Coordinates of C-alpha atoms in Angstrom, one line a residue:
M242 CA 0.0 0.0 0.0
P243 CA 1.5 3.4 -0.9
E244 CA 2.7 5.5 1.9
Q245 CA 0.2 8.2 2.8
Q246 CA 1.5 11.7 2.4
T247 CA 1.3 14.2 5.2
P248 CA 0.7 17.9 4.7
E249 CA 4.4 18.4 5.3
H250 CA 5.2 16.4 2.2
Q251 CA 2.7 17.8 -0.2
S252 CA 2.8 16.6 -3.8
P253 CA 2.5 19.4 -6.4
D254 CA -0.5 17.7 -7.9
Q255 CA -2.2 18.1 -4.6
Q256 CA -1.4 21.8 -4.4
T257 CA -2.6 23.7 -1.4
V258 CA -3.7 27.3 -2.0
G259 CA -3.9 30.1 0.6
I260 CA -2.3 28.2 3.5
A261 CA -0.4 29.7 6.5
V262 CA 2.9 29.0 8.0
P263 CA 2.7 26.4 10.9
G264 CA 1.5 28.2 14.0
G265 CA 4.4 27.2 16.2
Y266 CA 7.1 28.3 13.7
Q267 CA 9.7 30.7 15.1
A268 CA 12.9 31.2 13.1
D269 CA 16.1 30.2 15.0
P270 CA 18.5 33.2 15.0
A271 CA 20.9 31.1 12.9
A272 CA 18.3 29.4 10.8
L273 CA 19.9 30.5 7.5
A274 CA 23.5 30.4 8.5
G275 CA 25.7 29.2 5.6
K276 CA 23.1 29.8 3.0
T277 CA 23.3 32.2 0.0
I278 CA 20.0 33.7 -1.0
L279 CA 19.2 35.9 -4.0
V280 CA 16.4 38.5 -3.5
T281 CA 15.1 40.4 -6.5
G282 CA 13.6 43.9 -5.9
A283 CA 15.8 44.1 -2.8
S284 CA 16.1 47.8 -2.8
D285 CA 12.7 48.7 -1.3
G286 CA 9.6 47.4 0.4
I287 CA 9.2 43.6 1.0
G288 CA 12.4 42.8 -0.9
R289 CA 14.5 45.1 1.3
S290 CA 12.8 43.7 4.5
A291 CA 13.4 40.1 3.3
A292 CA 17.0 40.7 2.5
V293 CA 17.6 42.3 5.9
S294 CA 15.7 39.6 7.7
Y295 CA 17.6 36.8 5.9
A296 CA 20.9 38.4 6.7
A297 CA 19.9 38.8 10.4
H298 CA 19.3 35.0 10.5
G299 CA 22.8 34.2 9.1
A300 CA 22.4 34.2 5.3
T301 CA 24.7 35.8 2.7
V302 CA 22.3 37.8 0.7
V303 CA 22.6 38.7 -3.0
L304 CA 20.8 42.0 -3.5
L305 CA 19.4 42.5 -6.9
A306 CA 17.6 45.7 -8.2
R307 CA 18.0 48.5 -10.6
N308 CA 18.5 51.4 -8.2
V309 CA 22.2 51.5 -7.2
E310 CA 21.7 54.1 -4.4
R311 CA 19.0 52.1 -2.8
L312 CA 20.9 48.9 -3.1
E313 CA 23.9 50.5 -1.3
S314 CA 21.5 51.6 1.4
V315 CA 20.3 48.0 2.0
Y316 CA 23.9 46.8 1.8
D317 CA 25.0 49.3 4.5
A318 CA 22.0 48.4 6.7
I319 CA 23.0 44.7 6.7
E320 CA 26.6 45.4 7.4
A321 CA 25.7 47.9 10.2
A322 CA 23.5 45.2 11.8
G323 CA 26.4 42.8 11.8
G324 CA 25.1 40.4 9.2
P325 CA 27.3 38.4 6.7
Q326 CA 28.7 40.7 4.0
P327 CA 26.1 40.8 1.2
A328 CA 26.6 41.1 -2.5
A329 CA 24.9 44.0 -4.4
I330 CA 24.3 43.5 -8.1
P331 CA 22.6 46.3 -10.1
F332 CA 20.5 44.5 -12.7
D333 CA 17.5 45.6 -14.8
L334 CA 15.0 42.8 -15.1
A335 CA 13.3 44.6 -17.9
Q336 CA 16.0 43.6 -20.4
D337 CA 14.9 40.9 -22.7
T338 CA 18.1 39.1 -23.7
E339 CA 18.7 35.7 -22.3
E340 CA 22.4 36.2 -22.4
A341 CA 22.2 38.9 -19.7
F342 CA 20.6 36.5 -17.3
I343 CA 23.1 33.8 -18.1
A344 CA 25.9 36.3 -17.4
L345 CA 24.2 37.2 -14.1
A346 CA 24.2 33.5 -13.1
G347 CA 27.9 33.4 -14.0
V348 CA 28.7 36.4 -11.8
I349 CA 26.9 34.8 -8.8
E350 CA 28.7 31.5 -9.3
E351 CA 32.1 33.2 -9.7
Q352 CA 31.7 35.5 -6.7
L353 CA 29.8 33.4 -4.3
G354 CA 30.1 29.8 -5.5
R355 CA 26.6 28.7 -4.5
L356 CA 23.0 29.5 -4.3
D357 CA 20.6 28.0 -1.7
G358 CA 17.6 30.3 -2.1
L359 CA 15.8 32.5 -4.7
L360 CA 13.1 35.0 -3.7
L361 CA 11.4 36.3 -6.8
N362 CA 10.0 39.5 -5.3
A363 CA 10.4 42.2 -8.0
G364 CA 7.3 43.2 -9.9
V365 CA 5.4 46.1 -11.4
L366 CA 1.8 47.1 -11.0
G367 CA 1.1 48.7 -14.4
Q368 CA -2.2 50.3 -15.4
R369 CA -5.4 49.6 -13.5
R370 CA -8.1 49.9 -16.1
P371 CA -10.5 47.8 -18.2
L372 CA -8.8 45.4 -20.6
E373 CA -10.2 47.1 -23.6
Q374 CA -8.6 50.3 -22.5
S375 CA -5.2 48.8 -21.6
A376 CA -2.2 50.2 -23.5
W377 CA -0.3 47.5 -25.3
N378 CA 3.1 48.8 -24.3
D379 CA 2.1 48.8 -20.6
W380 CA 0.6 45.3 -20.9
R381 CA 3.8 44.0 -22.6
D382 CA 6.1 45.6 -20.0
V383 CA 4.1 44.2 -17.0
I384 CA 4.0 40.6 -18.4
H385 CA 7.7 40.8 -19.3
L386 CA 8.9 41.8 -15.9
N387 CA 6.5 39.9 -13.8
V388 CA 6.6 36.7 -15.8
H389 CA 9.3 36.5 -18.5
S390 CA 12.1 37.8 -16.3
Q391 CA 11.1 35.3 -13.5
F392 CA 11.4 32.4 -16.1
L393 CA 14.8 33.6 -17.3
L394 CA 16.1 33.9 -13.7
V395 CA 14.9 30.5 -12.8
K396 CA 16.2 28.9 -15.9
S397 CA 19.7 30.6 -15.6
L398 CA 20.1 29.9 -11.9
M399 CA 18.8 26.3 -11.9
P400 CA 22.3 24.7 -12.3
L401 CA 23.4 26.5 -9.1
L402 CA 20.2 25.7 -7.2
R403 CA 20.6 22.0 -8.1
E404 CA 24.0 21.9 -6.4
A405 CA 22.5 23.1 -3.1
P406 CA 21.5 20.4 -0.6
K407 CA 18.0 21.9 0.1
A408 CA 17.4 24.8 -2.2
S409 CA 14.2 26.9 -2.1
V410 CA 12.6 29.0 -4.8
V411 CA 9.8 31.4 -3.7
F412 CA 7.6 33.3 -6.2
T413 CA 5.5 36.3 -5.2
S414 CA 1.8 35.9 -5.9
S415 CA -1.3 38.0 -5.1
G416 CA -4.9 37.6 -4.3
V417 CA -5.8 38.8 -7.8
G418 CA -3.6 36.0 -9.2
R419 CA -6.0 33.5 -7.6
T420 CA -9.3 35.1 -8.3
G421 CA -9.5 37.6 -11.2
R422 CA -10.7 41.1 -10.4
A423 CA -11.9 43.9 -12.7
Y424 CA -9.4 46.6 -13.6
W425 CA -6.3 44.7 -12.4
G426 CA -5.4 43.9 -16.0
A427 CA -1.9 42.7 -16.8
Y428 CA -0.9 42.6 -13.2
A429 CA -3.6 40.0 -12.3
V430 CA -2.9 38.0 -15.4
S431 CA 0.8 38.0 -14.6
K432 CA 0.1 36.7 -11.1
F433 CA -2.1 33.9 -12.5
A434 CA 0.9 33.0 -14.7
T435 CA 3.2 33.2 -11.6
E436 CA 1.0 30.6 -9.7
G437 CA 1.1 28.4 -12.8
M438 CA 4.9 28.7 -13.3
M439 CA 5.3 27.7 -9.6
Q440 CA 3.1 24.7 -10.0
V441 CA 4.9 23.5 -13.2
L442 CA 8.3 24.0 -11.7
A443 CA 7.4 22.2 -8.5
S444 CA 6.0 19.3 -10.4
E445 CA 9.2 19.1 -12.5
M446 CA 11.3 19.2 -9.3
E447 CA 9.4 16.4 -7.7
N448 CA 11.4 13.2 -7.6
T449 CA 14.2 14.8 -9.6
S450 CA 15.8 17.1 -7.0
D451 CA 15.5 18.4 -3.5
I452 CA 14.5 21.9 -4.7
R453 CA 11.2 23.1 -3.2
V454 CA 9.1 25.7 -5.1
N455 CA 6.3 27.7 -3.5
C456 CA 4.5 31.0 -3.7
I457 CA 3.8 33.7 -1.1
N458 CA 0.9 36.1 -1.3
P459 CA 2.0 39.0 0.9
G460 CA -1.5 40.4 1.2
A461 CA -2.2 44.1 1.9
T462 CA 1.1 45.5 3.1
N463 CA 2.3 49.1 3.5
T464 CA 4.5 49.3 0.3
A465 CA 4.9 51.8 -2.5
M466 CA 3.0 49.4 -4.8
R467 CA 0.0 49.1 -2.4
R468 CA -0.1 52.9 -2.0
A469 CA -0.1 53.3 -5.7
A470 CA -2.9 50.8 -6.1
Y471 CA -5.0 52.2 -3.3
P472 CA -4.2 55.9 -3.1
A473 CA -7.2 56.6 -0.8
E474 CA -6.3 53.9 1.7
E475 CA -4.7 54.9 5.0
P476 CA -1.2 53.4 4.7
G477 CA -0.9 52.7 8.4
S478 CA -3.9 50.4 8.2
N479 CA -1.7 47.7 6.7
P480 CA 1.2 45.9 8.3
S481 CA 4.7 47.0 7.4
P482 CA 6.9 44.6 5.3
E483 CA 8.9 43.8 8.5
E484 CA 5.7 42.5 10.1
I485 CA 5.1 39.8 7.5
M486 CA 8.6 38.2 7.4
R487 CA 7.6 35.0 9.2
S488 CA 6.4 33.3 6.0
Y489 CA 9.5 34.5 4.1
L490 CA 11.8 33.0 6.7
Y491 CA 9.9 29.8 6.9
L492 CA 10.2 29.0 3.2
M493 CA 13.9 29.6 3.2
D494 CA 14.5 27.7 6.5
D495 CA 15.2 24.0 6.1
V496 CA 12.3 23.2 8.3
S497 CA 10.1 23.8 5.2
A498 CA 11.9 21.1 3.3
G499 CA 9.2 18.8 1.7
R500 CA 6.7 21.6 1.3
S501 CA 6.5 22.2 -2.4
G502 CA 3.9 23.3 -4.9
C503 CA 2.1 25.3 -2.2
S504 CA 0.7 28.8 -2.3
F505 CA 1.1 30.5 1.1
N506 CA -0.5 33.6 2.6
A507 CA 1.8 35.8 4.6
Q508 CA -1.2 37.2 6.5

């Protein structure tokens, strides 16, 4: 009789959507010691908070974003807090040549020698209007950065991730990527694609590697993107990025090994 799977060993074809981190989870101060984790969109908001949090728990963090000045600010904050020396790589995810992403993977391998985790956090909101009124250029740009660049990063970095003993890939989802909502246009479609990419990759990794692949929906968080999407909303009514880091730590911590193909809620 086949061994019954527990929720901790979820098969990607039995994907769980909208689940929470185990209630008793509390990250050990050294939970990520010895790990190297790449964070995209690391210069601001959730990406910045995740990078700082990962470093505070022992990880060497690779900071990836376009804005050099903001990257340097995150770099300095991690060093000032006594975390492992990070690596800051200015990189524009909007570029559409695969060679650029392959070169990025080569730089990470040459400078750091390993990659244990990948947080795909960078994204753009784009226009919020009916589909029939959406500008083609905006639609194309949102889909490219939120979907195509994620694919190119995963594809280019997979050889490094396969070498890690228990690698983790975390995509960033959204509530509008699970249930469509009027006027969310390309952003919502891109997040549906993100959920699908996560499921496909998790299924491919099953029985072929120890890489786990999941999504996080951060929920309403006080970030620049949230403020742009809801300009009339009181920003202080939502938690700060620092307040939702528990899920981000859990999925990079080895205690989540075996959880793959799942879509988590950070709140």
